């Protein structure tokens, strides 16, 4: 493929201003693959922060605009267009990304992206892209679920999921697949509670409704995963959980560890085994990303998609770069 050929890629030029720019189709280097992006999904936390010019993490001072082309897109499924030297993937092979190499590199909001082979997993030919597009988020949640399973076990437990955004809805499905006796969802948004019930949650309620007993009392949770990240939400779930709380969400401020005897599990980081765990669940039909996709839009309508996320009128948006 000639480097003088161009592609369309999204670039956030400044807060609330994006452009579809022309860029050369990149060549894969050693151990890399050029992937034709079939579908790419929002990661609402990243998209909402970067699009509106807010640093993703507390230690960051400012968003470096213009942002790297194609970023913050990192949940992607596509087809290998060309394999670089020492890459074992083959042209025409379907793949999904399970890790982003960093926002200093071009991202997946583009028609083509070069990725390290080690950050891609082959997916079955018969698996629709939409079933695999959010594998990266699946990997992230799986890392916490696997750690929770290792710490306290999941089978037979009464489990809580605090926050029913994309990560929480994935956690609901994973906990059920691991044999949880009950999965209780907490979220103020009634539409998200309804979707969690459709995905198999036993019961859902507003976080402050008082419908879940305090720890140590009958009806409290055995274990829980927090997908919110704000101190008040973390405090609320700790107060209702007997054994262990896994802190999945990006920490937004300092937490106070409130209860002696309650295990608090930090996020263990990204690792390939978690991606394989998530993909195995997808293939087995135990994990479905597709219900999380509220709208499918061309990449040119990225700004409209992010605005839907901000108004909580969508859980995730799937973009088709080729349209």
Coordinates of N, CA and C in Angstrom, one line a residue, residues 3 5 9 15 23 44 63 85 97 99 131 139 174 190 217 241 245 250 272 294 305 317 319:
X3 N 2.3 5.0 0.5 CA 2.1 6.0 1.6 C 1.5 7.3 1.1
X5 N -1.3 7.4 -0.5 CA -2.7 7.3 -0.4 C -3.1 7.9 1.0
X9 N -9.3 10.8 9.1 CA -9.2 10.6 10.5 C -9.7 11.8 11.3
X15 N -11.2 22.3 22.4 CA -12.4 21.8 23.1 C -13.7 22.1 22.3
X23 N -5.1 12.3 6.1 CA -3.8 11.9 6.6 C -3.3 10.7 5.8
X44 N -17.0 6.5 27.0 CA -17.6 7.8 27.4 C -16.7 8.6 28.3
X63 N -5.5 19.4 28.6 CA -5.5 18.6 27.5 C -4.6 19.2 26.4
X85 N 6.7 -6.5 9.2 CA 7.7 -7.5 9.4 C 7.5 -8.1 10.8
X97 N -9.1 -4.7 19.1 CA -8.1 -4.2 19.9 C -8.4 -4.4 21.4
X99 N -6.0 -3.2 23.8 CA -5.2 -2.3 24.5 C -4.8 -1.1 23.6
X131 N -20.1 -7.2 18.1 CA -20.0 -8.1 19.3 C -18.6 -8.0 19.9
X139 N -11.9 -6.1 28.6 CA -10.6 -6.4 29.2 C -10.5 -5.7 30.5
X174 N -20.6 -10.3 33.5 CA -19.5 -11.1 33.9 C -19.8 -11.8 35.3
X190 N -33.0 5.6 35.4 CA -34.0 4.5 35.3 C -33.8 3.7 34.0
X217 N -25.9 -6.5 58.2 CA -27.3 -6.8 58.4 C -27.8 -7.7 57.3
X241 N -21.6 -3.4 51.9 CA -20.9 -4.6 51.4 C -20.1 -5.2 52.6
X245 N -14.9 -4.9 48.1 CA -15.3 -4.0 47.1 C -14.1 -3.8 46.1
X250 N -12.1 5.2 37.5 CA -11.0 6.1 37.7 C -11.3 6.9 38.9
X272 N -3.2 -9.2 29.0 CA -3.8 -10.0 27.9 C -4.7 -11.1 28.4
X294 N -26.0 2.4 21.8 CA -27.3 3.1 21.7 C -27.6 3.7 20.3
X305 N -22.5 12.6 18.5 CA -22.5 11.4 19.4 C -22.1 11.8 20.8
X317 N -21.7 5.0 21.7 CA -22.0 5.3 20.3 C -21.0 4.5 19.5
X319 N -19.2 4.2 15.8 CA -18.9 5.0 14.6 C -18.4 4.0 13.5

